[in-house]
Amino acid sequence: MTDLPAAFETIAKSRRSVRAFKPDPIPQELLEHIFRIAGTAPSNCNAQPWITHVVSGDRLRQIEEKLIAAVRAGDADPDAGHREDPYVGIYKERRIGAAVALFEATGVGRHDKKAREESFLRNYRFFDAPHAAWFFMPPAFGLHGAADIGMYAQTLMLALAANGMGSCAQGALGHYSNVVKRELGVDEGLACTFGLSFGYPDEDHPSTKAITDRAPLSDLVHFHE
Ligand SMILES: Cc1cc2nc3c(=O)[nH]c(=O)nc-3n(C[C@H](O)[C@H](O)[C@H](O)COP(=O)(O)O)c2cc1C
């Protein structure tokens, strides 16, 4: 019999942000299976507020073109993102740690503005993934809805990892969800905090060497009795 705790730990630890994909598409039947598993996620009042749009093939490459143009023109969704940068202190340190790991792995110099921009733009090329998903929700759900979307997305990412696939959650995609709404005819009133690129990982890409660490448990979890 399978050692379920060990299997779960392996899957949870094998999930990491993948920023390079092979072009091979995931068969539709498997896609539907994975998204059904994602849908087992819990949500406030079982509202299941995740209105998910999955884009593949030529349609994704068309959206990529529109997104790159919007990023270059600075046409970001005015409702997306933070009004002020919340990453200060220890949070800023952690953010820098993750960025440095990626830049070092991919050979992007600290002061190489052009290479950094190109690296950032890879977000909008979906890191060459054959699929991307956007999670929309009614904005009235606020923090509750955002929590539900997070649970859904993590269940999705774990289901992908368990099936040999990789993914990268991307707030960058949420910042330009106005473009995606226009392209896909999604209700303009819906909110989107992030999207997800996914597919089969390209294990030979240098970005796979960017491994993030985690703060010690005692910094984050406080046990009381
Ligand atoms: C909601 C959310 C938004 C994120 N946005 C981006 C993004 O826009 N671009 C990116 O490359 N990574 C993004 N990430 C990935 C994080 O940088 C990554 O999860 C973190 O550094 C930990 O690394 P790991 O996922 O490899 O464990 C995002 C992750 C989450 C959960």
PDB file of C-alpha atoms and ligand atoms in Angstrom:
ATOM      1  CA  MET A   1       0.000   0.000   0.000  1.00  0.00           C
ATOM      2  CA  THR A   2       1.242   3.505  -0.815  1.00  0.00           C
ATOM      3  CA  ASP A   3       2.738   5.475   2.052  1.00  0.00           C
ATOM      4  CA  LEU A   4       0.296   8.402   1.733  1.00  0.00           C
ATOM      5  CA  PRO A   5       2.022  10.834   4.138  1.00  0.00           C
ATOM      6  CA  ALA A   6       5.351  10.302   2.360  1.00  0.00           C
ATOM      7  CA  ALA A   7       3.676  10.611  -1.044  1.00  0.00           C
ATOM      8  CA  PHE A   8       2.006  13.877  -0.045  1.00  0.00           C
ATOM      9  CA  GLU A   9       5.243  15.303   1.360  1.00  0.00           C
ATOM     10  CA  THR A  10       7.051  14.392  -1.855  1.00  0.00           C
ATOM     11  CA  ILE A  11       4.411  16.108  -3.998  1.00  0.00           C
ATOM     12  CA  ALA A  12       4.281  19.233  -1.806  1.00  0.00           C
ATOM     13  CA  LYS A  13       8.074  19.530  -1.864  1.00  0.00           C
ATOM     14  CA  SER A  14       8.326  18.834  -5.590  1.00  0.00           C
ATOM     15  CA  ARG A  15       6.054  21.787  -6.382  1.00  0.00           C
ATOM     16  CA  ARG A  16       8.181  24.782  -7.124  1.00  0.00           C
ATOM     17  CA  SER A  17       7.785  27.683  -9.510  1.00  0.00           C
ATOM     18  CA  VAL A  18       8.686  26.513 -13.000  1.00  0.00           C
ATOM     19  CA  ARG A  19       9.868  29.256 -15.363  1.00  0.00           C
ATOM     20  CA  ALA A  20      10.670  27.223 -18.474  1.00  0.00           C
ATOM     21  CA  PHE A  21       8.380  24.783 -20.242  1.00  0.00           C
ATOM     22  CA  LYS A  22       8.457  22.349 -23.131  1.00  0.00           C
ATOM     23  CA  PRO A  23       6.006  23.173 -25.944  1.00  0.00           C
ATOM     24  CA  ASP A  24       4.127  19.840 -25.599  1.00  0.00           C
ATOM     25  CA  PRO A  25       0.472  20.481 -24.773  1.00  0.00           C
ATOM     26  CA  ILE A  26      -1.344  18.607 -21.997  1.00  0.00           C
ATOM     27  CA  PRO A  27      -4.086  16.397 -23.495  1.00  0.00           C
ATOM     28  CA  GLN A  28      -7.585  17.858 -22.978  1.00  0.00           C
ATOM     29  CA  GLU A  29      -8.808  14.837 -20.991  1.00  0.00           C
ATOM     30  CA  LEU A  30      -5.905  15.173 -18.540  1.00  0.00           C
ATOM     31  CA  LEU A  31      -6.460  18.945 -18.314  1.00  0.00           C
ATOM     32  CA  GLU A  32     -10.089  18.386 -17.335  1.00  0.00           C
ATOM     33  CA  HIS A  33      -9.058  15.727 -14.792  1.00  0.00           C
ATOM     34  CA  ILE A  34      -6.555  18.125 -13.177  1.00  0.00           C
ATOM     35  CA  PHE A  35      -9.045  21.014 -13.033  1.00  0.00           C
ATOM     36  CA  ARG A  36     -11.641  18.674 -11.476  1.00  0.00           C
ATOM     37  CA  ILE A  37      -9.126  17.852  -8.721  1.00  0.00           C
ATOM     38  CA  ALA A  38      -8.438  21.592  -8.251  1.00  0.00           C
ATOM     39  CA  GLY A  39     -12.175  22.051  -7.759  1.00  0.00           C
ATOM     40  CA  THR A  40     -12.077  19.878  -4.617  1.00  0.00           C
ATOM     41  CA  ALA A  41     -10.528  22.897  -2.830  1.00  0.00           C
ATOM     42  CA  PRO A  42     -12.544  24.325   0.073  1.00  0.00           C
ATOM     43  CA  SER A  43     -14.121  27.775  -0.144  1.00  0.00           C
ATOM     44  CA  ASN A  44     -16.087  30.114   2.106  1.00  0.00           C
ATOM     45  CA  CYS A  45     -19.728  28.879   2.129  1.00  0.00           C
ATOM     46  CA  ASN A  46     -18.748  26.528  -0.722  1.00  0.00           C
ATOM     47  CA  ALA A  47     -19.114  29.567  -2.995  1.00  0.00           C
ATOM     48  CA  GLN A  48     -16.383  28.266  -5.397  1.00  0.00           C
ATOM     49  CA  PRO A  49     -15.784  31.790  -6.695  1.00  0.00           C
ATOM     50  CA  TRP A  50     -12.963  30.749  -9.061  1.00  0.00           C
ATOM     51  CA  ILE A  51     -14.097  31.605 -12.584  1.00  0.00           C
ATOM     52  CA  THR A  52     -11.216  30.046 -14.463  1.00  0.00           C
ATOM     53  CA  HIS A  53     -10.213  30.700 -18.053  1.00  0.00           C
ATOM     54  CA  VAL A  54      -7.640  28.309 -19.521  1.00  0.00           C
ATOM     55  CA  VAL A  55      -5.968  29.413 -22.735  1.00  0.00           C
ATOM     56  CA  SER A  56      -3.832  27.209 -24.993  1.00  0.00           C
ATOM     57  CA  GLY A  57      -2.337  27.000 -28.491  1.00  0.00           C
ATOM     58  CA  ASP A  58      -2.516  29.884 -30.983  1.00  0.00           C
ATOM     59  CA  ARG A  59      -4.982  31.762 -28.773  1.00  0.00           C
ATOM     60  CA  LEU A  60      -2.347  31.906 -26.021  1.00  0.00           C
ATOM     61  CA  ARG A  61       0.312  33.191 -28.416  1.00  0.00           C
ATOM     62  CA  GLN A  62      -2.128  35.928 -29.588  1.00  0.00           C
ATOM     63  CA  ILE A  63      -2.730  36.962 -25.993  1.00  0.00           C
ATOM     64  CA  GLU A  64       1.025  36.936 -25.401  1.00  0.00           C
ATOM     65  CA  GLU A  65       1.448  39.471 -28.223  1.00  0.00           C
ATOM     66  CA  LYS A  66      -1.255  41.727 -26.781  1.00  0.00           C
ATOM     67  CA  LEU A  67       0.184  41.460 -23.273  1.00  0.00           C
ATOM     68  CA  ILE A  68       3.730  42.313 -24.357  1.00  0.00           C
ATOM     69  CA  ALA A  69       2.368  45.345 -26.247  1.00  0.00           C
ATOM     70  CA  ALA A  70       0.344  46.428 -23.181  1.00  0.00           C
ATOM     71  CA  VAL A  71       3.358  46.027 -20.860  1.00  0.00           C
ATOM     72  CA  ARG A  72       5.537  48.082 -23.226  1.00  0.00           C
ATOM     73  CA  ALA A  73       2.796  50.752 -23.391  1.00  0.00           C
ATOM     74  CA  GLY A  74       2.275  50.683 -19.601  1.00  0.00           C
ATOM     75  CA  ASP A  75      -1.416  49.818 -20.096  1.00  0.00           C
ATOM     76  CA  ALA A  76      -1.817  47.985 -16.746  1.00  0.00           C
ATOM     77  CA  ASP A  77      -5.171  47.299 -15.128  1.00  0.00           C
ATOM     78  CA  PRO A  78      -5.677  50.338 -12.848  1.00  0.00           C
ATOM     79  CA  ASP A  79      -7.529  48.152 -10.309  1.00  0.00           C
ATOM     80  CA  ALA A  80      -4.751  45.539 -10.076  1.00  0.00           C
ATOM     81  CA  GLY A  81      -1.739  45.519  -7.818  1.00  0.00           C
ATOM     82  CA  HIS A  82      -0.956  47.357  -4.638  1.00  0.00           C
ATOM     83  CA  ARG A  83      -1.291  51.100  -4.240  1.00  0.00           C
ATOM     84  CA  GLU A  84       1.885  51.073  -2.156  1.00  0.00           C
ATOM     85  CA  ASP A  85       4.657  48.491  -2.081  1.00  0.00           C
ATOM     86  CA  PRO A  86       3.850  46.304   0.956  1.00  0.00           C
ATOM     87  CA  TYR A  87       7.184  44.462   0.793  1.00  0.00           C
ATOM     88  CA  VAL A  88       9.261  46.219   3.416  1.00  0.00           C
ATOM     89  CA  GLY A  89      11.640  44.858   6.074  1.00  0.00           C
ATOM     90  CA  ILE A  90      11.857  41.067   6.243  1.00  0.00           C
ATOM     91  CA  TYR A  91       9.363  40.718   3.372  1.00  0.00           C
ATOM     92  CA  LYS A  92      11.567  42.837   1.131  1.00  0.00           C
ATOM     93  CA  GLU A  93      14.568  40.672   2.078  1.00  0.00           C
ATOM     94  CA  ARG A  94      12.694  37.513   1.146  1.00  0.00           C
ATOM     95  CA  ARG A  95      11.548  39.020  -2.140  1.00  0.00           C
ATOM     96  CA  ILE A  96      15.098  40.031  -3.012  1.00  0.00           C
ATOM     97  CA  GLY A  97      16.302  36.532  -2.073  1.00  0.00           C
ATOM     98  CA  ALA A  98      13.897  34.947  -4.574  1.00  0.00           C
ATOM     99  CA  ALA A  99      14.845  37.433  -7.327  1.00  0.00           C
ATOM    100  CA  VAL A 100      18.582  36.978  -6.751  1.00  0.00           C
ATOM    101  CA  ALA A 101      18.201  33.176  -6.926  1.00  0.00           C
ATOM    102  CA  LEU A 102      16.529  33.525 -10.334  1.00  0.00           C
ATOM    103  CA  PHE A 103      18.962  36.118 -11.709  1.00  0.00           C
ATOM    104  CA  GLU A 104      21.994  34.132 -10.561  1.00  0.00           C
ATOM    105  CA  ALA A 105      20.652  30.904 -12.064  1.00  0.00           C
ATOM    106  CA  THR A 106      19.883  32.552 -15.407  1.00  0.00           C
ATOM    107  CA  GLY A 107      23.016  34.716 -15.564  1.00  0.00           C
ATOM    108  CA  VAL A 108      21.218  38.065 -15.356  1.00  0.00           C
ATOM    109  CA  GLY A 109      23.612  40.686 -14.017  1.00  0.00           C
ATOM    110  CA  ARG A 110      22.520  42.810 -11.047  1.00  0.00           C
ATOM    111  CA  HIS A 111      22.887  46.049 -13.051  1.00  0.00           C
ATOM    112  CA  ASP A 112      21.951  44.673 -16.462  1.00  0.00           C
ATOM    113  CA  LYS A 113      18.709  46.599 -16.928  1.00  0.00           C
ATOM    114  CA  LYS A 114      17.963  45.146 -20.365  1.00  0.00           C
ATOM    115  CA  ALA A 115      18.457  41.529 -19.256  1.00  0.00           C
ATOM    116  CA  ARG A 116      16.297  42.156 -16.182  1.00  0.00           C
ATOM    117  CA  GLU A 117      13.538  43.603 -18.351  1.00  0.00           C
ATOM    118  CA  GLU A 118      13.714  40.608 -20.691  1.00  0.00           C
ATOM    119  CA  SER A 119      13.559  38.301 -17.683  1.00  0.00           C
ATOM    120  CA  PHE A 120      10.470  40.161 -16.423  1.00  0.00           C
ATOM    121  CA  LEU A 121       8.844  40.017 -19.868  1.00  0.00           C
ATOM    122  CA  ARG A 122       9.117  36.209 -19.800  1.00  0.00           C
ATOM    123  CA  ASN A 123       6.148  36.411 -17.414  1.00  0.00           C
ATOM    124  CA  TYR A 124       4.068  37.610 -20.361  1.00  0.00           C
ATOM    125  CA  ARG A 125       5.487  34.919 -22.647  1.00  0.00           C
ATOM    126  CA  PHE A 126       4.213  32.464 -20.010  1.00  0.00           C
ATOM    127  CA  PHE A 127       7.792  31.189 -19.744  1.00  0.00           C
ATOM    128  CA  ASP A 128       7.049  29.425 -23.083  1.00  0.00           C
ATOM    129  CA  ALA A 129       4.309  27.326 -21.458  1.00  0.00           C
ATOM    130  CA  PRO A 130       1.645  25.818 -23.732  1.00  0.00           C
ATOM    131  CA  HIS A 131      -1.137  26.774 -21.282  1.00  0.00           C
ATOM    132  CA  ALA A 132      -2.066  29.608 -18.964  1.00  0.00           C
ATOM    133  CA  ALA A 133      -5.027  30.060 -16.635  1.00  0.00           C
ATOM    134  CA  TRP A 134      -6.559  33.220 -15.191  1.00  0.00           C
ATOM    135  CA  PHE A 135      -8.616  33.031 -11.996  1.00  0.00           C
ATOM    136  CA  PHE A 136     -11.382  35.617 -11.953  1.00  0.00           C
ATOM    137  CA  MET A 137     -13.818  36.226  -9.109  1.00  0.00           C
ATOM    138  CA  PRO A 138     -16.585  38.668  -8.190  1.00  0.00           C
ATOM    139  CA  PRO A 139     -14.686  41.517  -6.471  1.00  0.00           C
ATOM    140  CA  ALA A 140     -17.339  41.766  -3.728  1.00  0.00           C
ATOM    141  CA  PHE A 141     -15.883  38.584  -2.185  1.00  0.00           C
ATOM    142  CA  GLY A 142     -12.768  40.578  -1.243  1.00  0.00           C
ATOM    143  CA  LEU A 143     -10.345  38.859   1.117  1.00  0.00           C
ATOM    144  CA  HIS A 144     -12.610  35.816   1.468  1.00  0.00           C
ATOM    145  CA  GLY A 145     -12.614  35.311  -2.270  1.00  0.00           C
ATOM    146  CA  ALA A 146      -8.861  35.826  -2.529  1.00  0.00           C
ATOM    147  CA  ALA A 147      -8.363  33.130   0.137  1.00  0.00           C
ATOM    148  CA  ASP A 148     -10.600  30.748  -1.841  1.00  0.00           C
ATOM    149  CA  ILE A 149      -8.689  31.414  -5.047  1.00  0.00           C
ATOM    150  CA  GLY A 150      -5.405  30.706  -3.237  1.00  0.00           C
ATOM    151  CA  MET A 151      -6.694  27.353  -2.021  1.00  0.00           C
ATOM    152  CA  TYR A 152      -7.926  26.471  -5.487  1.00  0.00           C
ATOM    153  CA  ALA A 153      -4.663  27.481  -7.135  1.00  0.00           C
ATOM    154  CA  GLN A 154      -2.493  25.532  -4.689  1.00  0.00           C
ATOM    155  CA  THR A 155      -4.657  22.416  -5.137  1.00  0.00           C
ATOM    156  CA  LEU A 156      -4.249  22.888  -8.883  1.00  0.00           C
ATOM    157  CA  MET A 157      -0.476  23.314  -8.611  1.00  0.00           C
ATOM    158  CA  LEU A 158      -0.156  20.196  -6.450  1.00  0.00           C
ATOM    159  CA  ALA A 159      -2.326  18.176  -8.850  1.00  0.00           C
ATOM    160  CA  LEU A 160      -0.075  19.308 -11.707  1.00  0.00           C
ATOM    161  CA  ALA A 161       3.064  18.409  -9.736  1.00  0.00           C
ATOM    162  CA  ALA A 162       1.667  14.970  -8.843  1.00  0.00           C
ATOM    163  CA  ASN A 163       1.126  14.331 -12.556  1.00  0.00           C
ATOM    164  CA  GLY A 164       4.635  15.322 -13.660  1.00  0.00           C
ATOM    165  CA  MET A 165       3.748  18.858 -14.704  1.00  0.00           C
ATOM    166  CA  GLY A 166       4.948  22.237 -13.503  1.00  0.00           C
ATOM    167  CA  SER A 167       3.435  25.669 -12.982  1.00  0.00           C
ATOM    168  CA  CYS A 168       4.181  29.226 -11.950  1.00  0.00           C
ATOM    169  CA  ALA A 169       1.633  31.434 -10.181  1.00  0.00           C
ATOM    170  CA  GLN A 170       1.972  34.972 -11.576  1.00  0.00           C
ATOM    171  CA  GLY A 171       0.728  38.177 -10.059  1.00  0.00           C
ATOM    172  CA  ALA A 172       2.244  39.708 -13.200  1.00  0.00           C
ATOM    173  CA  LEU A 173      -0.656  38.205 -15.180  1.00  0.00           C
ATOM    174  CA  GLY A 174      -3.182  39.779 -12.813  1.00  0.00           C
ATOM    175  CA  HIS A 175      -1.698  43.214 -13.441  1.00  0.00           C
ATOM    176  CA  TYR A 176      -2.756  43.057 -17.082  1.00  0.00           C
ATOM    177  CA  SER A 177      -5.947  41.019 -16.712  1.00  0.00           C
ATOM    178  CA  ASN A 178      -7.751  43.953 -18.388  1.00  0.00           C
ATOM    179  CA  VAL A 179      -6.118  42.829 -21.661  1.00  0.00           C
ATOM    180  CA  VAL A 180      -7.191  39.214 -21.129  1.00  0.00           C
ATOM    181  CA  LYS A 181     -10.752  40.242 -20.266  1.00  0.00           C
ATOM    182  CA  ARG A 182     -10.935  42.179 -23.538  1.00  0.00           C
ATOM    183  CA  GLU A 183      -9.480  39.306 -25.571  1.00  0.00           C
ATOM    184  CA  LEU A 184     -11.629  36.548 -24.061  1.00  0.00           C
ATOM    185  CA  GLY A 185     -14.811  38.568 -23.560  1.00  0.00           C
ATOM    186  CA  VAL A 186     -14.687  38.107 -19.777  1.00  0.00           C
ATOM    187  CA  ASP A 187     -16.972  40.332 -17.673  1.00  0.00           C
ATOM    188  CA  GLU A 188     -14.992  43.539 -17.054  1.00  0.00           C
ATOM    189  CA  GLY A 189     -16.346  43.742 -13.507  1.00  0.00           C
ATOM    190  CA  LEU A 190     -14.544  40.578 -12.366  1.00  0.00           C
ATOM    191  CA  ALA A 191     -11.317  40.739 -10.363  1.00  0.00           C
ATOM    192  CA  CYS A 192      -8.151  38.742 -11.017  1.00  0.00           C
ATOM    193  CA  THR A 193      -5.182  38.771  -8.648  1.00  0.00           C
ATOM    194  CA  PHE A 194      -3.036  36.286 -10.490  1.00  0.00           C
ATOM    195  CA  GLY A 195      -2.778  33.752 -13.274  1.00  0.00           C
ATOM    196  CA  LEU A 196      -0.821  30.543 -13.767  1.00  0.00           C
ATOM    197  CA  SER A 197       1.444  29.306 -16.547  1.00  0.00           C
ATOM    198  CA  PHE A 198       1.699  25.534 -16.708  1.00  0.00           C
ATOM    199  CA  GLY A 199       2.827  22.549 -18.732  1.00  0.00           C
ATOM    200  CA  TYR A 200       5.701  20.080 -18.802  1.00  0.00           C
ATOM    201  CA  PRO A 201       8.867  21.574 -17.268  1.00  0.00           C
ATOM    202  CA  ASP A 202      11.977  22.086 -19.383  1.00  0.00           C
ATOM    203  CA  GLU A 203      14.430  20.593 -16.911  1.00  0.00           C
ATOM    204  CA  ASP A 204      17.450  21.694 -18.990  1.00  0.00           C
ATOM    205  CA  HIS A 205      16.692  25.422 -18.625  1.00  0.00           C
ATOM    206  CA  PRO A 206      19.048  27.330 -16.264  1.00  0.00           C
ATOM    207  CA  SER A 207      16.070  28.774 -14.321  1.00  0.00           C
ATOM    208  CA  THR A 208      15.495  25.330 -12.790  1.00  0.00           C
ATOM    209  CA  LYS A 209      18.603  25.991 -10.667  1.00  0.00           C
ATOM    210  CA  ALA A 210      16.813  28.856  -8.878  1.00  0.00           C
ATOM    211  CA  ILE A 211      15.702  27.264  -5.632  1.00  0.00           C
ATOM    212  CA  THR A 212      14.025  29.369  -2.956  1.00  0.00           C
ATOM    213  CA  ASP A 213      14.527  28.707   0.733  1.00  0.00           C
ATOM    214  CA  ARG A 214      12.070  29.064   3.592  1.00  0.00           C
ATOM    215  CA  ALA A 215      12.312  30.911   6.895  1.00  0.00           C
ATOM    216  CA  PRO A 216      12.735  28.716   9.998  1.00  0.00           C
ATOM    217  CA  LEU A 217       9.474  27.388  11.411  1.00  0.00           C
ATOM    218  CA  SER A 218      10.016  29.327  14.649  1.00  0.00           C
ATOM    219  CA  ASP A 219       9.954  32.627  12.692  1.00  0.00           C
ATOM    220  CA  LEU A 220       6.561  31.889  11.209  1.00  0.00           C
ATOM    221  CA  VAL A 221       4.574  29.537  13.398  1.00  0.00           C
ATOM    222  CA  HIS A 222       3.771  30.317  17.019  1.00  0.00           C
ATOM    223  CA  PHE A 223       2.556  27.433  19.129  1.00  0.00           C
ATOM    224  CA  HIS A 224       0.485  28.200  22.254  1.00  0.00           C
ATOM    225  CA  GLU A 225      -1.077  26.071  24.932  1.00  0.00           C
TER     226      GLU A 225
HETATM  227  C1  LIG B   1       0.098  34.692  -5.841  1.00  0.00           C
HETATM  228  C2  LIG B   1       1.500  34.527  -6.381  1.00  0.00           C
HETATM  229  C3  LIG B   1       1.969  35.406  -7.339  1.00  0.00           C
HETATM  230  C4  LIG B   1       3.249  35.220  -7.897  1.00  0.00           C
HETATM  231  N1  LIG B   1       3.668  36.050  -8.910  1.00  0.00           N
HETATM  232  C5  LIG B   1       4.788  35.746  -9.598  1.00  0.00           C
HETATM  233  C6  LIG B   1       5.105  36.449 -10.789  1.00  0.00           C
HETATM  234  O1  LIG B   1       4.411  37.374 -11.216  1.00  0.00           O
HETATM  235  N2  LIG B   1       6.219  36.067 -11.469  1.00  0.00           N
HETATM  236  C7  LIG B   1       7.020  35.041 -11.047  1.00  0.00           C
HETATM  237  O2  LIG B   1       8.006  34.737 -11.730  1.00  0.00           O
HETATM  238  N3  LIG B   1       6.749  34.358  -9.905  1.00  0.00           N
HETATM  239  C8  LIG B   1       5.639  34.665  -9.190  1.00  0.00           C
HETATM  240  N4  LIG B   1       5.298  33.938  -8.070  1.00  0.00           N
HETATM  241  C9  LIG B   1       6.158  32.821  -7.620  1.00  0.00           C
HETATM  242  C10 LIG B   1       6.908  33.177  -6.350  1.00  0.00           C
HETATM  243  O3  LIG B   1       7.989  34.014  -6.650  1.00  0.00           O
HETATM  244  C11 LIG B   1       7.383  31.850  -5.710  1.00  0.00           C
HETATM  245  O4  LIG B   1       6.253  31.097  -5.339  1.00  0.00           O
HETATM  246  C12 LIG B   1       8.254  32.067  -4.476  1.00  0.00           C
HETATM  247  O5  LIG B   1       9.447  32.740  -4.819  1.00  0.00           O
HETATM  248  C13 LIG B   1       8.614  30.724  -3.806  1.00  0.00           C
HETATM  249  O6  LIG B   1       9.296  29.895  -4.735  1.00  0.00           O
HETATM  250  P1  LIG B   1       8.719  28.470  -5.168  1.00  0.00           P
HETATM  251  O7  LIG B   1       7.339  28.667  -5.754  1.00  0.00           O
HETATM  252  O8  LIG B   1       9.684  27.965  -6.203  1.00  0.00           O
HETATM  253  O9  LIG B   1       8.654  27.608  -3.954  1.00  0.00           O
HETATM  254  C14 LIG B   1       4.065  34.148  -7.454  1.00  0.00           C
HETATM  255  C15 LIG B   1       3.580  33.281  -6.455  1.00  0.00           C
HETATM  256  C16 LIG B   1       2.327  33.466  -5.923  1.00  0.00           C
HETATM  257  C17 LIG B   1       1.811  32.485  -4.888  1.00  0.00           C
END
